[in-house]
XYZ file of C-alpha atoms in Angstrom:
714
model
C -8.848 22.041 -19.830
C -12.464 22.875 -20.438
C -16.090 22.719 -18.804
C -18.995 21.018 -20.180
C -20.381 24.241 -21.260
C -17.575 25.328 -23.079
C -16.533 22.282 -24.733
C -15.125 22.218 -28.176
C -18.135 22.254 -31.298
C -18.354 18.928 -33.124
C -18.862 18.492 -36.881
C -21.322 15.492 -35.922
C -24.840 16.206 -36.929
C -27.864 16.496 -34.125
C -29.149 13.306 -35.986
C -25.906 11.618 -35.527
C -26.069 12.506 -31.876
C -29.509 11.253 -31.452
C -28.861 7.950 -32.800
C -25.358 7.210 -31.308
C -27.554 8.065 -27.849
C -30.083 5.589 -28.635
C -27.652 3.037 -29.488
C -25.462 4.041 -25.955
C -28.763 3.323 -24.176
C -29.415 -0.089 -25.860
C -25.714 -0.825 -24.725
C -26.543 0.380 -21.173
C -29.484 -2.331 -20.684
C -27.496 -4.844 -22.119
C -24.886 -4.121 -19.428
C -26.950 -3.943 -16.463
C -29.270 -6.075 -17.282
C -32.340 -3.893 -17.152
C -34.914 -3.146 -19.770
C -35.415 0.320 -18.537
C -32.270 1.544 -17.883
C -31.534 5.242 -19.033
C -28.143 7.138 -19.254
C -28.194 10.250 -17.171
C -27.244 13.414 -18.890
C -23.719 13.636 -17.051
C -22.890 10.127 -18.211
C -24.004 10.753 -21.576
C -22.217 13.783 -21.824
C -18.789 11.653 -21.099
C -19.891 8.941 -23.508
C -20.414 11.828 -26.349
C -17.130 13.253 -25.974
C -15.490 9.900 -26.472
C -17.374 8.467 -28.831
C -18.798 11.269 -30.753
C -15.911 13.744 -30.819
C -13.183 11.950 -30.167
C -12.289 14.006 -27.308
C -10.186 13.343 -23.969
C -11.924 13.527 -20.683
C -11.550 13.551 -16.909
C -14.403 12.036 -14.954
C -14.329 12.976 -11.228
C -17.441 11.333 -9.701
C -18.188 9.303 -6.836
C -18.130 5.650 -6.305
C -21.285 4.171 -8.094
C -21.849 6.687 -10.178
C -21.271 4.519 -13.170
C -17.711 5.437 -14.685
C -17.194 1.743 -15.898
C -20.225 1.795 -17.611
C -19.409 5.031 -19.487
C -16.193 3.317 -20.912
C -17.786 0.285 -22.016
C -20.748 2.088 -23.822
C -18.103 3.948 -25.360
C -16.209 1.054 -26.628
C -19.386 -0.509 -28.138
C -20.090 2.750 -30.153
C -16.552 2.822 -31.124
C -16.105 -0.542 -32.126
C -19.258 -0.130 -34.445
C -17.665 2.282 -36.239
C -14.644 0.582 -36.536
C -12.213 1.576 -34.167
C -9.610 -0.550 -32.583
C -9.639 -2.172 -29.112
C -9.889 -0.211 -25.873
C -7.376 -0.480 -23.631
C -7.918 0.285 -19.687
C -5.328 0.648 -17.373
C -6.218 -0.257 -13.892
C -4.527 -0.669 -10.480
C -7.097 -3.120 -8.806
C -7.165 -6.924 -9.698
C -10.746 -7.291 -7.646
C -12.270 -4.398 -9.954
C -10.484 -5.912 -13.342
C -12.099 -9.205 -12.825
C -15.379 -7.738 -12.138
C -14.967 -5.571 -15.087
C -14.321 -8.268 -17.446
C -17.711 -10.314 -15.870
C -19.305 -6.995 -16.964
C -18.429 -6.507 -20.160
C -18.962 -10.157 -21.255
C -22.538 -9.517 -20.123
C -22.643 -6.820 -22.657
C -21.382 -9.042 -25.406
C -17.768 -7.346 -24.919
C -14.731 -9.450 -25.277
C -12.487 -8.587 -21.954
C -9.109 -9.727 -21.684
C -6.722 -8.962 -18.888
C -2.820 -8.838 -18.520
C -1.423 -8.461 -15.088
C 0.886 -10.300 -12.626
C -1.454 -13.438 -11.774
C -1.732 -14.980 -15.436
C 1.594 -14.570 -16.981
C 1.172 -17.900 -18.930
C -1.650 -16.420 -20.551
C 0.167 -13.317 -22.197
C 0.830 -14.677 -25.629
C -2.149 -15.944 -26.151
C -3.817 -12.739 -25.606
C -1.443 -10.915 -27.625
C -1.932 -13.481 -30.312
C -5.631 -12.639 -29.788
C -5.261 -8.696 -29.804
C -3.470 -8.869 -33.163
C -6.300 -11.170 -34.439
C -8.859 -8.279 -33.769
C -10.555 -10.469 -31.274
C -10.375 -8.802 -28.369
C -12.813 -5.520 -27.557
C -11.045 -4.659 -24.217
C -7.503 -5.233 -22.786
C -7.162 -4.587 -19.044
C -3.369 -4.182 -18.054
C -1.998 -3.284 -14.432
C 0.043 -0.198 -14.623
C 3.462 -2.001 -13.775
C 3.360 -3.729 -17.200
C 3.919 -0.333 -19.103
C 7.517 0.014 -18.003
C 8.163 -3.835 -18.623
C 10.827 -3.401 -21.777
C 9.141 -5.988 -24.089
C 5.521 -4.835 -23.288
C 6.820 -1.243 -23.399
C 8.944 -1.649 -26.876
C 7.241 -4.065 -28.577
C 3.413 -4.350 -27.575
C 2.580 -1.008 -26.554
C 3.284 0.841 -29.759
C 1.055 -1.242 -31.560
C -1.663 -0.827 -28.895
C -1.206 2.915 -29.104
C -1.469 2.877 -32.645
C -4.455 0.846 -33.283
C -6.267 1.685 -30.068
C -10.002 2.688 -29.795
C -9.985 4.163 -26.666
C -7.609 4.587 -23.983
C -8.978 4.355 -20.179
C -6.743 5.238 -17.097
C -8.949 4.105 -13.965
C -7.819 5.412 -10.509
C -6.400 8.426 -12.333
C -5.241 10.254 -9.020
C -2.761 7.742 -9.358
C -1.000 9.781 -12.041
C -0.253 12.989 -9.459
C 2.098 12.976 -6.998
C -0.193 15.625 -5.149
C -2.728 12.485 -4.760
C -2.984 10.343 -1.776
C -1.905 7.073 -3.956
C 0.562 8.056 -6.428
C 1.996 5.366 -8.133
C 5.656 5.695 -10.155
C 4.072 3.391 -12.769
C 1.338 5.761 -13.592
C 3.825 8.199 -14.508
C 4.504 5.889 -17.927
C 0.749 7.043 -18.825
C 2.093 10.608 -19.493
C 4.377 9.179 -22.083
C 2.109 7.277 -23.717
C -0.564 9.997 -23.809
C 1.937 11.981 -26.141
C 2.381 8.714 -28.400
C -1.448 8.118 -29.290
C -2.324 9.103 -32.757
C -4.860 11.991 -33.565
C -8.356 11.061 -32.819
C -7.816 8.568 -30.312
C -10.062 9.574 -27.085
C -9.352 9.325 -23.720
C -10.941 8.575 -20.561
C -9.584 9.384 -17.081
C -11.511 8.431 -13.917
C -11.214 9.013 -10.348
C -13.674 9.122 -7.130
C -10.781 10.581 -5.241
C -9.377 13.882 -6.279
C -9.327 17.323 -4.551
C -9.137 20.245 -7.190
C -5.176 20.287 -7.010
C -5.185 16.654 -8.126
C -7.767 17.116 -10.580
C -5.886 19.909 -12.345
C -2.533 18.096 -12.325
C -4.228 14.804 -14.213
C -5.808 17.199 -16.480
C -2.924 19.316 -17.333
C -0.870 15.761 -17.862
C -3.803 14.617 -20.431
C -2.983 17.761 -22.551
C -5.270 20.517 -23.929
C -9.043 20.702 -24.564
C -9.683 18.234 -21.846
C -13.242 17.951 -20.870
C -13.609 17.974 -16.873
C -16.863 16.219 -15.606
C -16.951 16.804 -11.951
C -20.037 16.224 -9.660
C -21.080 15.613 -6.188
C -19.205 13.017 -4.104
C -21.927 12.664 -1.757
C -22.749 9.036 -0.759
C -26.345 8.875 0.343
C -25.999 5.475 1.889
C -22.960 6.021 4.222
C -23.652 6.628 7.407
C -20.461 7.772 9.233
C -19.366 7.442 12.530
C -16.001 7.425 15.176
C -15.750 5.367 18.112
C -12.731 6.864 20.274
C -11.470 4.087 23.135
C -8.364 4.538 24.813
C -6.657 1.133 24.433
C -6.274 -1.436 21.858
C -7.945 -4.161 24.284
C -10.937 -1.798 23.915
C -11.211 -1.444 20.134
C -10.648 -5.233 20.062
C -13.657 -5.893 22.270
C -15.792 -3.573 20.587
C -15.148 -5.644 17.371
C -16.118 -8.530 18.898
C -19.110 -7.078 20.540
C -20.521 -5.013 17.659
C -19.338 -6.853 14.629
C -22.640 -9.216 14.537
C -24.916 -6.033 14.604
C -23.297 -4.495 11.296
C -25.294 -4.929 7.904
C -24.272 -7.839 5.611
C -20.887 -8.646 5.028
C -18.269 -5.939 5.123
C -14.388 -4.772 5.355
C -12.406 -4.153 8.623
C -9.314 -2.331 7.366
C -6.183 -2.042 9.329
C -2.809 -0.136 8.826
C -0.217 -3.288 8.853
C -0.231 -6.455 7.796
C 0.389 -7.893 11.312
C -2.687 -6.243 12.459
C -4.687 -8.287 9.650
C -3.429 -11.358 11.094
C -3.881 -10.317 15.164
C -7.341 -8.947 14.264
C -8.556 -11.883 12.718
C -7.244 -14.650 14.884
C -8.781 -12.844 17.701
C -12.515 -12.450 16.156
C -12.516 -16.114 15.466
C -11.658 -17.094 19.105
C -14.513 -15.006 19.607
C -16.936 -16.837 17.212
C -16.956 -14.555 14.125
C -16.287 -16.000 10.719
C -13.646 -13.633 9.271
C -10.300 -14.061 7.677
C -6.818 -11.962 7.168
C -6.306 -10.186 3.558
C -3.218 -8.695 2.749
C -0.841 -7.968 -0.106
C 1.241 -10.645 1.175
C -1.996 -13.358 0.465
C -1.309 -15.575 -2.349
C -3.237 -14.750 -5.452
C -5.582 -17.517 -5.913
C -6.489 -17.062 -2.096
C -7.169 -13.360 -2.487
C -9.867 -13.951 -5.097
C -11.408 -17.065 -3.130
C -11.550 -14.287 -0.273
C -13.216 -11.686 -2.196
C -15.768 -14.292 -3.569
C -16.376 -15.513 0.255
C -17.076 -11.929 1.016
C -19.571 -10.799 -1.755
C -21.284 -13.993 -1.681
C -21.576 -13.457 2.067
C -19.876 -16.666 3.219
C -17.882 -14.381 5.779
C -18.989 -11.942 7.765
C -15.699 -9.615 7.119
C -12.432 -9.585 5.845
C -9.783 -8.165 7.760
C -7.488 -6.612 5.286
C -5.067 -3.622 4.302
C -5.459 -1.258 1.615
C -4.588 -4.337 -0.752
C -8.065 -4.848 -0.823
C -9.996 -2.941 -3.076
C -13.320 -4.634 -3.905
C -14.919 -4.283 -7.502
C -18.181 -2.761 -8.324
C -20.358 -5.605 -8.140
C -19.530 -5.777 -3.995
C -22.758 -4.750 -2.052
C -20.910 -4.360 1.398
C -23.002 -3.074 4.120
C -20.268 -1.901 6.292
C -16.245 -0.617 6.455
C -14.787 -0.435 10.131
C -11.131 1.144 10.175
C -9.058 0.065 13.034
C -6.754 2.727 12.624
C -6.827 5.723 10.579
C -5.532 6.368 7.277
C -3.114 9.203 6.839
C -5.765 11.283 4.937
C -9.161 12.066 4.388
C -8.857 11.175 0.943
C -7.360 7.555 1.658
C -10.023 7.479 4.004
C -13.005 8.362 1.526
C -11.510 5.929 -0.954
C -11.562 2.991 1.786
C -15.461 3.732 3.063
C -16.645 4.415 -0.252
C -16.030 0.616 -0.617
C -19.287 -0.005 1.085
C -22.956 1.044 0.073
C -22.756 0.341 -3.385
C -26.094 -1.131 -4.192
C -27.553 -0.798 -0.940
C -29.852 1.770 0.845
C -27.610 1.821 4.046
C -24.134 1.080 5.232
C -22.400 1.876 8.416
C -19.114 3.114 8.511
C -16.851 3.051 11.731
C -13.645 4.614 12.382
C -11.737 3.312 15.707
C -8.750 5.489 15.836
C -5.515 4.907 17.968
C -2.588 6.732 19.021
C -0.049 4.406 17.474
C -1.706 5.437 13.831
C 0.577 8.424 13.921
C 3.739 6.213 14.303
C 2.801 3.826 11.202
C 2.148 7.211 9.176
C 5.826 8.501 9.952
C 7.047 5.035 9.187
C 5.174 5.419 5.582
C 6.276 9.160 5.380
C 10.038 8.045 5.637
C 9.540 6.377 2.283
C 9.244 9.778 0.422
C 11.378 10.611 -2.698
C 15.208 9.963 -1.744
C 17.267 12.780 -1.199
C 19.281 14.137 -4.086
C 22.868 12.721 -3.040
C 21.313 9.421 -3.526
C 19.577 10.063 -6.508
C 22.634 11.720 -8.211
C 24.872 8.618 -7.029
C 22.459 5.970 -8.641
C 22.526 8.336 -12.082
C 26.431 8.311 -11.569
C 26.507 4.518 -10.845
C 24.426 4.055 -14.313
C 26.670 6.281 -15.932
C 29.866 4.613 -15.325
C 28.503 0.889 -16.198
C 29.153 -0.857 -19.430
C 25.930 -2.862 -19.142
C 22.862 -2.585 -17.750
C 22.569 -3.327 -14.025
C 19.655 -5.367 -12.198
C 17.997 -3.189 -9.332
C 19.740 -5.921 -7.247
C 23.155 -4.717 -8.202
C 22.677 -1.241 -7.801
C 21.248 -2.071 -4.038
C 25.583 -2.527 -3.383
C 26.167 0.830 -4.634
C 23.127 2.937 -3.376
C 21.746 2.779 0.170
C 17.967 2.626 -0.671
C 15.975 -0.280 0.027
C 14.818 -2.342 -3.309
C 11.157 -0.968 -3.264
C 12.245 2.664 -2.856
C 15.055 2.376 -5.265
C 12.515 0.695 -7.843
C 10.130 3.279 -7.287
C 12.716 6.180 -7.921
C 14.045 4.487 -11.158
C 10.556 4.502 -12.575
C 10.658 8.255 -11.976
C 13.843 8.734 -13.377
C 12.914 6.337 -16.484
C 9.509 8.689 -17.295
C 11.469 11.621 -17.095
C 14.046 10.381 -19.502
C 17.086 10.004 -17.298
C 17.317 6.221 -17.243
C 15.745 3.647 -19.469
C 14.378 -0.037 -17.960
C 16.004 -2.716 -20.636
C 16.354 -6.556 -20.657
C 18.686 -7.277 -17.951
C 17.894 -4.107 -15.901
C 18.519 0.008 -16.039
C 20.911 1.974 -18.049
C 21.214 5.485 -18.453
C 20.382 7.833 -21.146
C 22.829 10.438 -20.552
C 20.213 12.985 -20.667
C 20.425 15.837 -17.753
C 17.987 15.435 -14.704
C 17.102 17.849 -12.339
C 16.193 17.500 -8.436
C 12.943 19.417 -8.315
C 13.397 19.533 -4.378
C 11.103 22.308 -4.062
C 8.302 20.527 -5.404
C 9.031 17.434 -3.139
C 9.195 19.545 -0.345
C 5.474 21.072 -1.127
C 4.402 17.015 -1.425
C 5.767 16.402 2.041
C 4.004 19.402 3.230
C 0.645 18.484 1.771
C 1.153 14.756 3.082
C 1.669 16.519 6.685
C -1.545 18.727 6.106
C -3.450 15.768 5.114
C -2.363 14.063 8.366
C -3.694 16.898 10.370
C -6.870 16.999 8.622
C -7.301 13.133 9.514
C -6.833 13.806 13.116
C -9.255 17.140 12.839
C -11.744 14.198 11.086
C -11.606 12.379 14.208
C -12.484 15.175 16.608
C -14.653 17.347 14.366
C -18.330 18.067 15.777
C -19.107 19.123 12.112
C -20.882 16.850 9.495
C -18.735 13.973 8.952
C -19.916 13.589 5.285
C -19.012 17.271 4.834
C -15.882 17.442 6.051
C -14.873 14.491 3.806
C -16.353 16.317 0.812
C -14.547 19.394 1.789
C -11.273 17.774 1.914
C -12.192 16.696 -1.988
C -12.875 20.175 -2.797
C -16.678 19.181 -3.772
C -18.144 21.884 -5.538
C -21.696 20.666 -4.397
C -21.169 20.199 -0.825
C -23.728 20.770 1.883
C -23.422 21.271 5.540
C -25.375 18.407 7.097
C -25.964 14.792 5.593
C -28.260 13.610 8.258
C -26.811 10.756 8.348
C -23.759 10.618 10.459
C -23.078 10.303 14.266
C -22.505 14.149 14.354
C -25.893 14.865 12.360
C -27.939 12.378 14.699
C -28.218 9.842 11.778
C -26.304 7.097 13.752
C -25.481 6.130 17.076
C -22.635 3.655 18.016
C -22.546 2.055 21.300
C -19.673 2.083 23.306
C -20.404 -0.457 25.701
C -18.179 -3.326 26.070
C -18.391 -6.724 27.633
C -15.947 -7.865 30.366
C -15.848 -11.058 28.563
C -14.843 -9.343 25.204
C -11.988 -7.013 27.093
C -10.741 -9.959 29.145
C -10.178 -12.019 25.935
C -8.528 -9.065 24.156
C -6.291 -8.408 27.095
C -5.097 -11.942 27.080
C -4.727 -12.200 23.637
C -2.590 -8.809 23.714
C -0.796 -9.643 26.788
C 0.460 -13.045 25.141
C 4.163 -12.147 23.780
C 6.178 -14.011 21.090
C 6.465 -13.511 17.873
C 8.829 -15.891 15.413
C 12.289 -14.610 13.918
C 12.957 -16.353 10.567
C 16.404 -16.865 9.765
C 17.615 -15.447 6.725
C 18.570 -18.351 4.062
C 20.357 -16.817 1.216
C 23.067 -13.914 1.256
C 21.961 -10.998 -0.870
C 23.483 -10.722 -4.258
C 26.314 -8.634 -5.709
C 28.261 -8.663 -2.284
C 31.520 -9.222 -4.449
C 30.973 -5.461 -5.719
C 31.393 -4.336 -1.869
C 34.307 -6.436 -1.340
C 32.627 -9.416 0.564
C 33.024 -13.082 -0.268
C 29.528 -14.225 0.502
C 26.954 -15.664 -2.018
C 24.313 -18.133 -2.419
C 22.860 -20.173 0.465
C 23.805 -19.193 4.135
C 25.490 -22.571 4.808
C 25.401 -22.066 8.575
C 22.181 -19.986 9.635
C 20.804 -19.244 12.963
C 17.702 -21.329 14.138
C 14.005 -19.786 14.279
C 14.202 -17.157 16.948
C 11.968 -15.249 18.934
C 10.953 -11.510 19.975
C 8.602 -10.085 22.451
C 6.493 -8.184 19.751
C 6.690 -6.500 16.442
C 7.125 -2.554 16.812
C 3.705 -2.614 14.427
C 1.793 -5.001 17.088
C -0.972 -3.640 19.243
C -0.290 -5.829 22.413
C 3.426 -4.772 23.587
C 3.781 -2.871 20.449
C 2.901 0.606 22.220
C 5.703 -0.338 24.794
C 8.140 -1.060 22.329
C 7.863 2.070 20.270
C 8.102 3.950 23.145
C 11.200 2.304 24.239
C 12.871 2.704 20.915
C 11.553 6.149 19.977
C 14.576 8.615 19.248
C 13.896 12.196 19.462
C 15.429 14.321 16.629
C 17.600 17.443 17.656
C 17.469 21.202 15.666
C 20.960 19.536 14.306
C 19.774 16.672 12.798
C 21.015 14.226 15.543
C 18.952 11.947 17.255
C 18.823 11.257 20.525
C 17.665 7.869 22.582
C 16.510 6.927 26.013
C 19.100 4.207 27.600
C 18.730 2.500 30.559
C 17.700 -1.232 31.842
C 15.052 -3.303 30.588
C 11.417 -2.118 32.035
C 9.676 -4.362 34.242
C 6.599 -5.009 32.025
C 9.153 -6.082 29.419
C 11.299 -8.420 31.529
C 7.900 -10.117 32.283
C 7.144 -10.267 28.718
C 10.455 -11.723 28.320
C 10.271 -14.726 30.755
C 6.760 -15.310 29.248
C 8.460 -15.841 25.714
C 11.102 -18.037 27.425
C 8.454 -20.147 29.294
C 6.659 -20.951 25.973
C 9.639 -21.085 23.816
C 12.015 -23.368 26.457
C 15.339 -22.916 24.602
C 18.075 -25.059 25.726
C 21.518 -23.102 25.737
C 24.719 -23.458 27.049
C 25.531 -19.743 26.639
C 24.599 -16.189 25.985
C 26.051 -13.729 23.288
C 24.995 -10.357 23.151
C 24.970 -7.753 20.227
C 26.728 -4.679 21.518
C 25.006 -1.419 21.264
C 26.475 2.028 20.494
C 22.937 3.588 21.014
C 21.732 1.525 23.739
C 24.608 0.069 25.372
C 22.641 -0.594 28.985
C 19.802 -1.930 27.551
C 21.531 -5.119 25.519
C 23.561 -6.016 28.500
C 21.223 -5.371 31.177
C 19.037 -7.781 28.829
C 21.651 -10.258 28.489
C 22.580 -10.162 32.368
C 19.089 -10.716 33.316
C 18.631 -13.812 31.000
C 21.790 -15.170 32.432
C 20.667 -14.886 35.882
C 17.203 -16.769 34.687
C 18.394 -19.320 32.874
C 21.698 -20.238 34.771
C 24.023 -20.205 31.896
C 27.027 -17.534 31.614
C 27.505 -14.534 29.190
C 30.083 -16.004 26.960
C 30.873 -13.086 24.894
C 29.563 -10.184 22.678
C 29.260 -9.436 18.861
C 31.466 -6.459 19.723
C 32.058 -2.721 17.867
C 35.400 -2.965 16.559
C 34.684 -0.250 13.922
C 33.234 2.821 15.523
C 33.509 4.601 12.613
C 30.936 2.442 11.126
C 27.937 4.302 12.342
C 24.971 2.396 13.816
C 22.283 1.639 11.131
C 24.372 2.421 8.411
C 23.524 0.176 5.421
C 19.961 -0.628 6.881
C 18.021 0.583 3.590
C 19.316 -2.556 1.744
C 20.874 -6.063 2.463
C 23.861 -5.665 0.330
C 25.113 -2.405 2.061
C 23.964 -3.705 5.666
C 25.970 -6.877 5.111
C 29.323 -5.010 4.289
C 28.601 -2.432 7.016
C 28.071 -4.901 9.597
C 31.303 -6.900 8.737
C 32.934 -3.942 9.119
C 31.730 -2.702 12.132
C 31.332 -5.575 14.625
C 33.446 -9.030 15.498
C 32.711 -11.712 17.864
C 34.685 -11.826 21.165
C 34.728 -14.721 23.777
C 35.097 -18.451 23.873
C 32.248 -20.190 22.696
C 30.844 -23.493 24.021
C 30.149 -26.604 21.813
C 26.385 -26.241 22.481
C 23.864 -23.914 21.525
C 24.100 -20.186 21.967
C 21.593 -17.444 22.832
C 21.920 -15.022 20.855
C 20.307 -11.760 22.404
C 19.652 -8.139 20.756
C 17.393 -5.629 21.384
C 15.724 -4.761 18.103
C 15.637 -6.519 14.590
C 15.634 -4.294 11.609
C 17.004 -6.207 8.842
C 18.056 -9.292 10.231
C 21.479 -9.288 8.982
C 23.292 -8.312 12.215
C 21.657 -11.508 14.138
C 22.668 -13.495 10.619
C 26.671 -12.362 10.580
C 26.936 -12.918 14.472
C 25.317 -16.306 14.300
C 27.854 -17.366 11.510
C 30.334 -16.072 13.621
C 29.411 -18.256 16.612
C 28.806 -21.080 14.503
C 32.286 -20.859 13.493
C 33.674 -20.597 16.868
C 32.347 -23.865 17.634
C 28.881 -23.368 18.916
C 26.228 -26.234 17.541
C 23.308 -23.951 17.149
C 22.138 -19.966 17.503
C 19.096 -19.156 18.613
C 18.006 -15.431 18.844
C 16.029 -13.456 21.262
C 15.393 -9.741 20.969
C 12.697 -7.129 22.461
C 11.026 -5.965 19.180
C 10.946 -7.154 15.353
C 10.497 -3.982 13.471
C 8.286 -5.413 10.691
């Protein structure tokens, strides 16, 4: 790794460099549509390294610095020299669309291969082979698709003129947004022929991540790292005690924010809940998350950019492209690290003189951080179990099939397999995964260090909320900005931003009414998980006797009763690793919430069956008895524990394992009526306990099963 001052000397003459710079600035003017545009020295340094010296470069520069201009201008210079197409690896679909539009303005023929245009893949491949493509943008997930990896990628690696790795911090597991698919890039770098330049770009990398990425890029890497100050951003924090107050603040002050912007939330449920509330208060907003359909996502992004909505209420799945000129970003809840926060707020203030950034933190943020922290790299015994299962299989195994042998949910299993694939222990092939037979060591020390770093980041985020120092200085300090200043003069602590905390009674009352309205639909399971025969369970295909749609008081992540439910189900971990829970009758406020759900739902049932609980036996039985008195129908039986050796929650990490565990652990007791039955449980985690209990109740003669629970863990 080298700095600009010590970069390797090139054989190119000064005349060649001057000619190339003149051509580069002509391309820049076409790209930005301005006749007086010129390259800054740091931009030219990056372009020169790529297009003149054919080097590898890592650019860590703030959002809006012009990283896209660097690789598009370098592309045009290299194509003029006869080089092959540029390959850009980018994880943000919105940014891909912006990049293609910008490229076309400069006369660059750009195409993309991602999850939303499967029907175009073959024509795009044909165009690449015919030399009709200047830039190919690919999502990182494509790099480990067997067909793309084995057939398309080698040809691209051999013929590419430039490789660009956008959002390069995703390569490093020290980064705030590590993605296993990016690990494949390390292999791709090793397969590139000599002389093909590589550019990695990011706006969110501290010194450790920068060093890690540069090391993975190889030797003699030019690192260009500039100031991460964002002169347009005015940062502030509004600390309010309750969810009602935070919602009311949004309702009262959203219209005051300049232009259009984003309200970021930590969960999908919160985006829907907040968007619904703000619409009821007269605001033009829409919800946006990873669950939003692809076509609708693009339409919503265009509505935001063109000012047709005041805000998108979004999860971090929304990463706007560089053409967006947003006037504000509000965070309802804090991300788990200042670096992640810097990235989100950086989507405001591009191409604008001023943009307002507001954080509305909540106590429940830490619960959500804890949940995502639980998705870290699996324990060693689970990794080894996966390797053993694959080694013993005579044919490739799908992820769904592997789930029946390894107690991990599909997302974590898939991420783990991607890491093992890059490390050479397994390989993705047509039909699934196979073992390579190569030895693999579990780097427990590294995983522990990464986990400790995550904990430090969370504490730093809490410190940001309470700091009396300059907020921009604080964020830049977390990113190890080498050119930091103590006072930005723009944030609330520097006196450059004043945020009102006044709330109207009408907004607070409306927020309270919205959050106090309990009731969430429990969707019934409709298909049995695949591969159950591997576990000795003779169930497959469509569930013939499913439960009907049910109800829960709230999700654990909801703003309303979510806090009370999180407290109710909170477990304390003892020094020996065992967990202690508090059992007892249903708390009075939740009793009232259950009654309200029943009054809205109006289920007509002939009897009640409750799911017996080993952790909270009093809670579930008390809930069933109370419902019996209120509905004036008897408790007719229970889905009882018949094998206590199967621990509570066994198999909860994936569906097949859970079905097998519940089938061994529990069985129906009692006489079922011919009419509908209310099936009562305390908490829905996977939904398979309710599914198997409903199947047993229907088999015993009940005409229908309606689930009712206190909480839904979603």
